Short mmCIF file of C-alpha atoms and ligand atoms in Angstrom, two decimals:
data_model
loop_
_atom_site.label_atom_id
_atom_site.label_comp_id
_atom_site.label_asym_id
_atom_site.label_seq_id
_atom_site.Cartn_x
_atom_site.Cartn_y
_atom_site.Cartn_z
CA MET A 1 0.19 6.64 -7.20
CA ARG A 2 -3.12 5.51 -5.60
CA VAL A 3 -2.64 2.96 -3.12
CA ALA A 4 -5.36 0.51 -1.56
CA ILE A 5 -4.34 -1.42 2.00
CA LEU A 6 -6.09 -4.58 2.65
CA ILE A 7 -6.57 -5.56 6.15
CA SER A 8 -8.05 -8.21 8.38
CA GLY A 9 -6.96 -7.32 11.76
CA ARG A 10 -4.76 -4.94 14.02
CA GLY A 11 -3.61 -2.82 11.09
CA SER A 12 -0.03 -2.07 12.36
CA ASN A 13 1.61 -2.30 9.29
CA MET A 14 -1.34 -0.33 7.78
CA GLU A 15 -0.37 2.28 10.40
CA ALA A 16 3.48 2.36 9.28
CA LEU A 17 2.26 3.00 5.64
CA ILE A 18 0.10 5.58 6.35
CA LYS A 19 2.64 7.39 8.57
CA GLY A 20 4.75 7.01 5.66
CA VAL A 21 2.61 8.86 3.25
CA LYS A 22 1.43 11.34 5.61
CA SER A 23 4.97 12.42 6.52
CA GLY A 24 5.74 13.01 2.74
CA PHE A 25 8.22 9.91 3.24
CA ILE A 26 6.00 7.89 0.38
CA PRO A 27 4.95 9.91 -2.89
CA ALA A 28 1.63 7.95 -2.85
CA GLU A 29 -1.96 8.89 -1.92
CA ILE A 30 -3.88 5.95 0.13
CA GLY A 31 -7.29 5.75 -1.78
CA LEU A 32 -9.03 3.24 0.29
CA VAL A 33 -8.56 0.98 3.30
CA LEU A 34 -10.60 -2.34 2.81
CA SER A 35 -11.03 -5.08 5.45
CA ASN A 36 -13.19 -8.43 5.07
CA ARG A 37 -13.78 -8.27 8.76
CA ALA A 38 -16.04 -5.51 10.29
CA GLU A 39 -14.56 -5.57 13.51
CA ALA A 40 -10.79 -5.15 12.22
CA GLU A 41 -9.34 -2.71 14.75
CA GLY A 42 -7.37 -1.17 11.67
CA LEU A 43 -10.63 -0.16 9.98
CA ALA A 44 -11.39 2.22 13.17
CA LYS A 45 -7.74 3.43 13.24
CA ALA A 46 -7.95 4.22 9.38
CA LYS A 47 -11.21 6.11 9.66
CA LYS A 48 -9.54 8.14 12.60
CA SER A 49 -6.85 8.97 9.94
CA GLY A 50 -9.40 10.51 7.75
CA LEU A 51 -9.03 7.69 5.10
CA LYS A 52 -11.77 6.18 2.97
CA THR A 53 -12.64 2.88 4.69
CA LEU A 54 -14.88 -0.27 3.51
CA PHE A 55 -15.84 -3.49 4.88
CA LEU A 56 -16.84 -6.03 2.26
CA ASP A 57 -18.59 -8.96 3.76
CA PRO A 58 -17.31 -12.46 2.43
CA LYS A 59 -20.61 -13.78 3.41
CA GLU A 60 -22.47 -11.75 1.10
CA TYR A 61 -20.78 -13.35 -1.89
CA LYS A 62 -21.24 -16.66 -3.40
CA GLY A 63 -17.48 -17.63 -3.39
CA LYS A 64 -14.07 -16.52 -3.36
CA GLU A 65 -13.82 -15.10 -7.05
CA GLU A 66 -17.55 -13.42 -6.78
CA TYR A 67 -15.96 -11.67 -3.69
CA ASP A 68 -12.90 -10.82 -5.22
CA ARG A 69 -14.47 -9.28 -8.35
CA ALA A 70 -16.32 -6.92 -6.02
CA ILE A 71 -12.97 -5.97 -4.52
CA VAL A 72 -11.56 -5.83 -7.84
CA GLU A 73 -14.56 -3.48 -9.09
CA THR A 74 -14.14 -1.39 -6.15
CA LEU A 75 -10.72 -0.62 -6.52
CA ARG A 76 -10.75 0.09 -10.26
CA GLY A 77 -13.71 2.55 -8.98
CA GLU A 78 -11.29 4.36 -6.76
CA GLY A 79 -8.53 4.65 -9.50
CA ILE A 80 -6.25 2.49 -7.32
CA ASP A 81 -2.87 1.72 -8.87
CA LEU A 82 -1.44 -0.62 -6.33
CA VAL A 83 -2.66 -2.89 -3.64
CA CYS A 84 -0.60 -3.72 -0.16
CA LEU A 85 -2.00 -6.47 1.53
CA ALA A 86 -1.34 -5.86 5.32
CA GLY A 87 -2.30 -8.58 7.34
CA PHE A 88 -5.21 -9.58 5.09
CA MET A 89 -5.76 -13.28 5.87
CA ARG A 90 -7.50 -14.46 2.66
CA ILE A 91 -5.98 -16.04 -0.24
CA ILE A 92 -6.20 -13.94 -3.59
CA SER A 93 -7.93 -15.59 -6.34
CA PRO A 94 -6.17 -15.80 -9.76
CA TYR A 95 -8.79 -13.47 -11.05
CA PHE A 96 -7.50 -10.54 -8.85
CA VAL A 97 -4.14 -11.86 -9.42
CA ASP A 98 -4.61 -10.99 -13.20
CA ALA A 99 -6.49 -7.80 -12.56
CA TYR A 100 -3.50 -6.63 -10.72
CA HIS A 101 -0.92 -8.31 -12.48
CA ASN A 102 2.36 -7.45 -10.40
CA ARG A 103 0.44 -4.68 -8.50
CA ILE A 104 -0.23 -6.63 -5.26
CA ILE A 105 2.10 -6.85 -2.61
CA ASN A 106 2.02 -8.48 0.64
CA ILE A 107 4.07 -8.87 3.71
CA HIS A 108 5.02 -12.02 5.39
CA PRO A 109 6.55 -12.67 8.87
CA SER A 110 9.27 -15.16 7.76
CA LEU A 111 12.02 -15.42 5.23
CA LEU A 112 10.11 -16.74 2.32
CA PRO A 113 10.38 -19.52 0.82
CA ALA A 114 10.49 -20.75 4.41
CA PHE A 115 7.36 -21.01 6.45
CA PRO A 116 4.65 -19.67 4.16
CA GLY A 117 0.77 -19.75 5.19
CA LEU A 118 -0.15 -19.31 8.64
CA ASP A 119 1.62 -19.00 12.17
CA ALA A 120 4.86 -18.47 10.23
CA GLN A 121 6.51 -17.28 13.46
CA GLN A 122 5.22 -20.53 15.13
CA GLN A 123 6.63 -22.56 12.17
CA ALA A 124 9.87 -20.98 12.70
CA ILE A 125 10.19 -21.86 16.48
CA ASP A 126 8.89 -25.45 15.77
CA TYR A 127 11.54 -25.86 12.94
CA GLY A 128 14.38 -24.51 15.37
CA VAL A 129 15.84 -22.07 12.65
CA LYS A 130 18.25 -19.46 14.29
CA TYR A 131 17.14 -16.90 11.89
CA SER A 132 13.86 -15.59 10.83
CA GLY A 133 12.69 -12.45 9.33
CA VAL A 134 10.11 -10.60 7.16
CA THR A 135 9.47 -10.73 3.36
CA VAL A 136 7.71 -8.28 1.06
CA HIS A 137 6.99 -9.99 -2.03
CA ILE A 138 4.56 -9.79 -5.24
CA VAL A 139 1.62 -11.49 -5.08
CA ASP A 140 1.02 -14.39 -7.78
CA LYS A 141 -1.35 -17.19 -7.79
CA GLY A 142 0.20 -19.28 -5.19
CA VAL A 143 0.57 -18.97 -1.37
CA ASP A 144 3.18 -16.56 -0.50
CA SER A 145 5.13 -17.81 -3.46
CA GLY A 146 5.47 -14.52 -5.75
CA PRO A 147 8.71 -12.59 -6.59
CA ILE A 148 10.57 -11.02 -3.45
CA ILE A 149 11.13 -7.57 -3.30
CA ALA A 150 12.82 -7.12 -0.12
CA GLN A 151 13.53 -9.21 3.16
CA ARG A 152 15.02 -8.56 6.69
CA VAL A 153 16.55 -11.32 9.02
CA VAL A 154 15.46 -11.34 12.64
CA GLU A 155 17.67 -13.68 14.89
CA VAL A 156 15.63 -16.45 16.78
CA LYS A 157 16.62 -16.05 20.42
CA GLU A 158 17.02 -18.76 22.78
CA GLY A 159 14.11 -19.01 24.77
CA ASP A 160 11.82 -17.29 22.22
CA THR A 161 7.99 -18.06 21.95
CA ALA A 162 5.70 -17.12 18.81
CA GLU A 163 4.85 -13.85 20.59
CA THR A 164 8.28 -12.52 21.49
CA LEU A 165 9.59 -13.37 18.04
CA ALA A 166 6.47 -11.95 16.29
CA LYS A 167 6.91 -8.91 18.13
CA ARG A 168 10.67 -8.54 17.12
CA ILE A 169 9.87 -9.36 13.33
CA LEU A 170 6.80 -7.04 13.52
CA ALA A 171 9.61 -4.05 14.22
CA GLU A 172 11.27 -5.24 11.20
CA GLU A 173 8.03 -5.09 9.33
CA HIS A 174 7.19 -1.65 10.01
CA LYS A 175 10.72 -0.44 8.65
CA ILE A 176 10.80 -2.46 5.61
CA TYR A 177 6.94 -1.87 4.08
CA PRO A 178 7.14 1.79 3.90
CA LEU A 179 10.43 1.51 2.27
CA VAL A 180 9.40 -1.04 -0.23
CA LEU A 181 5.88 1.29 -0.75
CA LYS A 182 8.33 4.22 -1.39
CA ALA A 183 10.67 2.49 -3.72
CA LEU A 184 7.48 1.23 -5.86
CA ALA A 185 6.06 4.91 -5.69
CA GLU A 186 9.44 6.45 -6.93
CA GLY A 187 9.30 4.04 -9.87
CA ARG A 188 12.53 2.22 -8.39
CA VAL A 189 11.26 -1.23 -8.62
CA LYS A 190 11.57 -3.28 -11.87
CA VAL A 191 10.42 -6.87 -12.19
CA LYS A 192 11.62 -9.60 -14.73
CA GLY A 193 10.14 -12.68 -14.36
CA ARG A 194 10.87 -13.85 -10.63
CA THR A 195 13.79 -11.26 -10.20
CA VAL A 196 13.02 -7.85 -8.58
CA MET A 197 15.27 -5.20 -8.81
CA VAL A 198 15.17 -2.20 -6.52
CA LYS A 199 17.53 0.85 -7.57
CA GLU A 200 18.83 2.73 -4.44
C1 GAR B 301 1.95 -8.99 10.40
O1 GAR B 301 2.80 -9.68 11.16
C2 GAR B 301 1.92 -9.72 9.05
O2 GAR B 301 3.05 -10.00 8.36
C3 GAR B 301 1.06 -10.98 9.10
O3 GAR B 301 0.14 -10.84 9.64
C4 GAR B 301 0.33 -9.43 10.71
C5 GAR B 301 -0.52 -8.34 10.44
O4 GAR B 301 -0.23 -7.70 11.53
N1 GAR B 301 0.85 -11.38 7.85
C6 GAR B 301 0.66 -12.67 7.46
O5 GAR B 301 0.98 -13.87 8.12
C7 GAR B 301 0.10 -13.17 6.06
N2 GAR B 301 0.58 -14.64 5.81
P1 GAR B 301 -0.77 -6.05 11.16
O6 GAR B 301 -2.28 -6.23 11.04
O7 GAR B 301 -0.59 -5.23 12.81
O8 GAR B 301 -0.17 -5.45 10.18
#
């Protein structure tokens, strides 16, 4: 399975996936790391790991779909089977979702369907929930609304800020994302409508 990782920033989830692949835990190849931001820290990290990287500048395209068409063309050119969004802070167009139907996954720092969109950790703090967490899901045409593959719960502690909560959630993100990619690469994930079954 050839995988592309799409990032916009720090790339710590990307690093967790790279580590999983390099150690042999995940039987996949990372064919490309693509960013929509030239200055994304993760791009430099991916380069350092010897991976192929690409910055595609959204400003050079007329609109969202045009940009996503360029991404899809690039992914196809690289023989990519699966796309992992790892802090890729753009909404994927319906064109892209159809081109890689059920083959785009995303990690989100809340227990979806609670707190989709931006600043999920701050949303959890503001709401006053006692538990939040992390979700890995298939990307559909909505925002953070696709079929859920896996979730982990993280307790919200007294005195937590968005930053302290984000840190504890991130530690779980780095565990769950490699596990999900491993399950996909091993063909242990079956999708039936909204239900996703993962064989142990
Ligand atoms: C992660 O917490 C990820 O869950 C979140 O952005 C962070 C990226 O960190 N993604 C979203 O909020 C998507 N809606 P990273 O660049 O270090 O992996």
